[in-house]
């Protein structure tokens, strides 16, 4: 009889320990899934914040494009990570200091020191269109040497592609990012 009581208490003790183990294992799995959900939520929140920042930059018409790569009209791709370059946009002025790797035309141009797409001028036209998860900006600028059309396509994350068309130089495309400065 005593043995049966001891065995009953032992079974109850083992059952309680197993129950506690299952509870702890379930809690660990549950908290692991909760962490993954929070990581996913954090990533989504970060993307929404980047999208808001990009929208603010585009709508303010005041931002800077910096290129990482250039693609000449011939298709040749050039790494620009170690080459200083920028295009500063504002409603009153667009300033470009971009390298150029294409062909130039026009009298007197070959002798000039201006080998890049370097210009500064007031935008004649400045339009912004929102497409699916992208913004498209078109700016027409004229300086004393040439006329330029800039077509910028920017994702919500700020990754951008700009194509510059000029009257005197072949088309150039650049991949990079937009930022405040």
Coordinates of N, CA, C and O in Angstrom, one line a residue, residues 26-108:
X26 N 7.2 25.5 -25.0 CA 6.2 26.3 -25.7 C 6.4 27.8 -25.6 O 6.3 28.5 -26.6
X27 N 6.8 28.2 -24.4 CA 7.0 29.6 -24.2 C 8.3 30.1 -25.0 O 8.2 31.2 -25.6
X28 N 9.3 29.3 -25.1 CA 10.5 29.6 -25.8 C 10.2 29.7 -27.3 O 10.6 30.7 -28.0
X29 N 9.4 28.8 -27.9 CA 9.0 28.9 -29.3 C 8.2 30.1 -29.5 O 8.3 30.8 -30.5
X30 N 7.2 30.3 -28.6 CA 6.3 31.5 -28.8 C 7.1 32.8 -28.8 O 6.9 33.7 -29.6
X31 N 8.0 32.9 -27.8 CA 8.8 34.2 -27.8 C 9.7 34.3 -29.0 O 10.0 35.4 -29.5
X32 N 10.2 33.2 -29.5 CA 11.0 33.2 -30.7 C 10.2 33.8 -31.9 O 10.7 34.6 -32.7
X33 N 9.0 33.3 -32.1 CA 8.2 33.8 -33.1 C 7.8 35.3 -32.9 O 7.7 36.1 -33.8
X34 N 7.6 35.7 -31.7 CA 7.3 37.0 -31.4 C 8.5 38.0 -31.8 O 8.3 39.0 -32.3
X35 N 9.7 37.5 -31.5 CA 10.9 38.3 -31.9 C 10.9 38.4 -33.4 O 11.3 39.5 -33.9
X36 N 10.7 37.3 -34.2 CA 10.7 37.4 -35.6 C 9.7 38.4 -36.1 O 9.9 39.2 -37.0
X37 N 8.5 38.4 -35.5 CA 7.5 39.3 -36.0 C 7.9 40.7 -35.7 O 7.7 41.6 -36.5
X38 N 8.5 40.9 -34.5 CA 9.0 42.3 -34.2 C 10.1 42.8 -35.2 O 10.1 43.9 -35.6
X39 N 11.0 41.8 -35.6 CA 12.0 42.2 -36.6 C 11.4 42.6 -37.9 O 11.8 43.5 -38.5
X40 N 10.4 41.8 -38.3 CA 9.7 42.1 -39.5 C 9.0 43.4 -39.4 O 9.0 44.2 -40.4
X41 N 8.3 43.7 -38.3 CA 7.6 44.9 -38.1 C 8.6 46.1 -38.1 O 8.3 47.2 -38.6
X42 N 9.8 45.9 -37.5 CA 10.8 46.9 -37.5 C 11.3 47.3 -38.9 O 11.5 48.4 -39.2
X43 N 11.5 46.2 -39.7 CA 11.9 46.4 -41.1 C 10.9 47.2 -41.9 O 11.2 48.1 -42.6
X44 N 9.6 46.8 -41.7 CA 8.5 47.5 -42.4 C 8.4 49.0 -41.9 O 8.3 49.9 -42.7
X45 N 8.6 49.2 -40.6 CA 8.6 50.5 -40.1 C 9.7 51.4 -40.7 O 9.5 52.5 -41.0
X46 N 10.9 50.8 -40.8 CA 12.1 51.5 -41.3 C 11.8 51.8 -42.8 O 12.2 52.9 -43.2
X47 N 11.2 50.9 -43.6 CA 10.9 51.2 -45.0 C 9.9 52.3 -45.1 O 10.0 53.2 -46.0
X48 N 8.9 52.3 -44.2 CA 7.9 53.4 -44.2 C 8.6 54.7 -43.9 O 8.3 55.8 -44.6
X49 N 9.5 54.8 -42.9 CA 10.2 56.0 -42.6 C 11.0 56.5 -43.8 O 11.1 57.7 -44.1
X50 N 11.8 55.6 -44.4 CA 12.6 55.9 -45.6 C 11.7 56.5 -46.7 O 12.1 57.4 -47.4
X51 N 10.5 55.9 -46.9 CA 9.6 56.3 -47.9 C 9.1 57.7 -47.6 O 9.0 58.6 -48.5
X52 N 8.8 58.0 -46.3 CA 8.4 59.4 -45.9 C 9.5 60.4 -46.2 O 9.3 61.5 -46.6
X53 N 10.8 60.0 -45.8 CA 11.9 60.9 -46.0 C 12.1 61.2 -47.5 O 12.3 62.4 -47.9
X54 N 12.0 60.2 -48.3 CA 12.2 60.4 -49.7 C 11.1 61.3 -50.3 O 11.3 62.2 -51.1
X55 N 9.8 61.0 -49.9 CA 8.7 61.9 -50.3 C 8.9 63.3 -49.9 O 8.7 64.2 -50.7
X56 N 9.4 63.5 -48.7 CA 9.7 64.9 -48.2 C 10.7 65.6 -49.1 O 10.6 66.7 -49.5
X57 N 11.8 64.8 -49.4 CA 12.9 65.4 -50.2 C 12.4 65.7 -51.6 O 12.6 66.8 -52.1
X58 N 11.6 64.8 -52.2 CA 11.1 65.0 -53.6 C 10.2 66.2 -53.6 O 10.3 67.1 -54.5
X59 N 9.3 66.3 -52.6 CA 8.3 67.4 -52.6 C 8.9 68.7 -52.3 O 8.4 69.7 -52.8
X60 N 10.0 68.7 -51.5 CA 10.6 70.0 -51.2 C 11.4 70.5 -52.4 O 11.8 71.7 -52.4
X61 N 11.7 69.6 -53.4 CA 12.5 69.9 -54.5 C 13.9 70.4 -54.2 O 14.6 71.0 -55.0
X62 N 14.3 70.0 -53.0 CA 15.7 70.4 -52.5 C 16.4 69.1 -52.0 O 16.0 68.6 -50.9
X63 N 17.3 68.6 -52.8 CA 18.0 67.4 -52.4 C 19.2 67.3 -53.3 O 19.4 68.0 -54.2
X64 N 20.1 66.3 -53.0 CA 21.3 66.1 -53.7 C 21.4 64.7 -54.2 O 21.1 63.7 -53.5
X65 N 21.7 64.5 -55.5 CA 21.9 63.2 -56.1 C 23.4 62.9 -56.1 O 24.2 63.8 -56.6
X66 N 23.8 61.8 -55.7 CA 25.2 61.3 -55.7 C 25.3 60.0 -56.4 O 24.6 59.0 -56.0
X67 N 26.1 59.9 -57.5 CA 26.1 58.7 -58.3 C 27.2 57.7 -57.8 O 28.2 58.1 -57.3
X68 N 26.8 56.4 -57.9 CA 27.8 55.3 -57.6 C 28.4 54.8 -58.9 O 29.5 54.3 -58.9
X69 N 27.5 54.8 -60.0 CA 28.0 54.3 -61.3 C 27.5 55.2 -62.4 O 26.5 55.8 -62.2
X70 N 28.2 55.2 -63.5 CA 27.8 55.9 -64.7 C 27.7 54.9 -65.8 O 28.5 54.0 -65.9
X71 N 26.8 55.2 -66.7 CA 26.7 54.4 -67.9 C 26.7 55.3 -69.1 O 25.8 56.1 -69.3
X72 N 27.7 55.2 -69.9 CA 27.8 56.0 -71.1 C 26.9 55.5 -72.2 O 26.4 54.4 -72.1
X73 N 26.6 56.3 -73.2 CA 25.7 55.9 -74.3 C 26.2 54.7 -75.0 O 25.4 53.9 -75.5
X74 N 27.5 54.4 -75.0 CA 28.0 53.2 -75.6 C 27.7 51.9 -74.8 O 27.9 50.8 -75.2
X75 N 27.2 52.1 -73.5 CA 26.9 50.9 -72.7 C 28.0 50.6 -71.7 O 27.8 49.8 -70.8
X76 N 29.1 51.3 -71.8 CA 30.2 51.1 -70.8 C 29.8 51.6 -69.4 O 29.3 52.7 -69.3
X77 N 30.1 50.8 -68.4 CA 29.7 51.2 -67.0 C 31.0 51.5 -66.3 O 32.0 50.8 -66.4
X78 N 30.9 52.7 -65.5 CA 32.1 53.2 -64.8 C 31.8 53.3 -63.3 O 30.7 53.9 -63.0
X79 N 32.6 52.8 -62.5 CA 32.4 52.9 -61.0 C 32.8 54.3 -60.6 O 33.9 54.8 -60.9
X80 N 31.9 55.0 -59.9 CA 32.2 56.4 -59.4 C 32.3 56.5 -57.9 O 32.3 57.6 -57.4
X81 N 32.5 55.4 -57.2 CA 32.5 55.5 -55.8 C 33.7 56.3 -55.3 O 33.6 56.9 -54.2
X82 N 34.8 56.4 -56.0 CA 35.9 57.2 -55.6 C 36.0 58.5 -56.4 O 37.1 59.1 -56.4
X83 N 35.0 58.8 -57.1 CA 35.0 60.0 -58.0 C 34.0 61.0 -57.4 O 32.8 60.7 -57.5
X84 N 34.4 62.1 -56.9 CA 33.4 63.1 -56.4 C 32.4 63.6 -57.5 O 32.9 63.9 -58.6
X85 N 31.1 63.5 -57.2 CA 30.1 64.0 -58.1 C 28.9 64.3 -57.4 O 28.6 63.8 -56.3
X86 N 28.0 65.2 -58.0 CA 26.8 65.5 -57.3 C 25.9 66.3 -58.3 O 26.4 66.9 -59.3
X87 N 24.6 66.3 -58.1 CA 23.7 67.2 -58.7 C 22.8 67.7 -57.6 O 22.1 67.0 -56.9
X88 N 22.9 69.0 -57.3 CA 22.1 69.7 -56.3 C 20.8 70.3 -56.9 O 20.9 71.1 -57.8
X89 N 19.7 69.8 -56.4 CA 18.4 70.3 -56.9 C 17.8 71.3 -55.9 O 17.9 71.0 -54.6
X90 N 17.3 72.3 -56.3 CA 16.4 73.2 -55.5 C 15.5 73.9 -56.5 O 15.7 73.9 -57.7
X91 N 14.4 74.5 -56.0 CA 13.4 75.1 -56.9 C 14.1 76.3 -57.7 O 13.6 76.6 -58.8
X92 N 15.1 76.9 -57.1 CA 15.7 78.1 -57.7 C 17.0 77.8 -58.5 O 17.4 78.7 -59.4
X93 N 17.6 76.7 -58.3 CA 18.9 76.4 -58.9 C 19.1 74.9 -59.0 O 18.8 74.2 -58.1
X94 N 19.7 74.5 -60.1 CA 20.2 73.1 -60.3 C 21.7 73.2 -60.6 O 22.1 73.9 -61.5
X95 N 22.5 72.6 -59.8 CA 24.0 72.6 -60.0 C 24.5 71.2 -60.2 O 24.2 70.3 -59.4
X96 N 25.2 71.0 -61.3 CA 25.7 69.6 -61.6 C 27.3 69.7 -61.7 O 27.8 70.5 -62.3
X97 N 27.9 68.7 -61.1 CA 29.3 68.4 -61.2 C 29.4 66.9 -61.4 O 29.8 66.1 -60.5
X98 N 29.1 66.5 -62.6 CA 29.1 65.0 -63.0 C 30.2 64.7 -64.0 O 30.4 65.5 -64.9
X99 N 30.8 63.6 -63.9 CA 31.8 63.2 -64.9 C 31.1 62.8 -66.2 O 29.9 62.4 -66.1
X100 N 31.8 62.9 -67.3 CA 31.2 62.6 -68.6 C 32.1 61.6 -69.3 O 33.3 61.9 -69.4
X101 N 31.5 60.6 -69.9 CA 32.3 59.6 -70.6 C 31.8 59.3 -72.0 O 32.1 58.3 -72.6
X102 N 31.1 60.2 -72.6 CA 30.5 60.0 -73.9 C 31.2 60.9 -75.0 O 32.3 61.3 -74.9
X103 N 30.4 61.2 -76.0 CA 30.9 61.9 -77.1 C 30.3 63.4 -77.1 O 29.2 63.6 -76.7
X104 N 31.2 64.3 -77.4 CA 30.8 65.7 -77.4 C 30.7 66.2 -78.9 O 31.5 65.8 -79.7
X105 N 29.8 67.2 -79.1 CA 29.7 67.9 -80.4 C 29.7 69.4 -80.2 O 29.4 69.8 -79.1
X106 N 29.9 70.1 -81.2 CA 29.7 71.6 -81.1 C 31.1 72.2 -81.3 O 32.1 71.7 -80.8
X107 N 31.1 73.4 -81.9 CA 32.3 74.1 -82.1 C 32.9 74.6 -80.8 O 32.2 75.1 -79.9
X108 N 34.2 74.5 -80.7 CA 34.9 75.1 -79.5 C 34.8 74.2 -78.3 O 35.5 74.5 -77.3

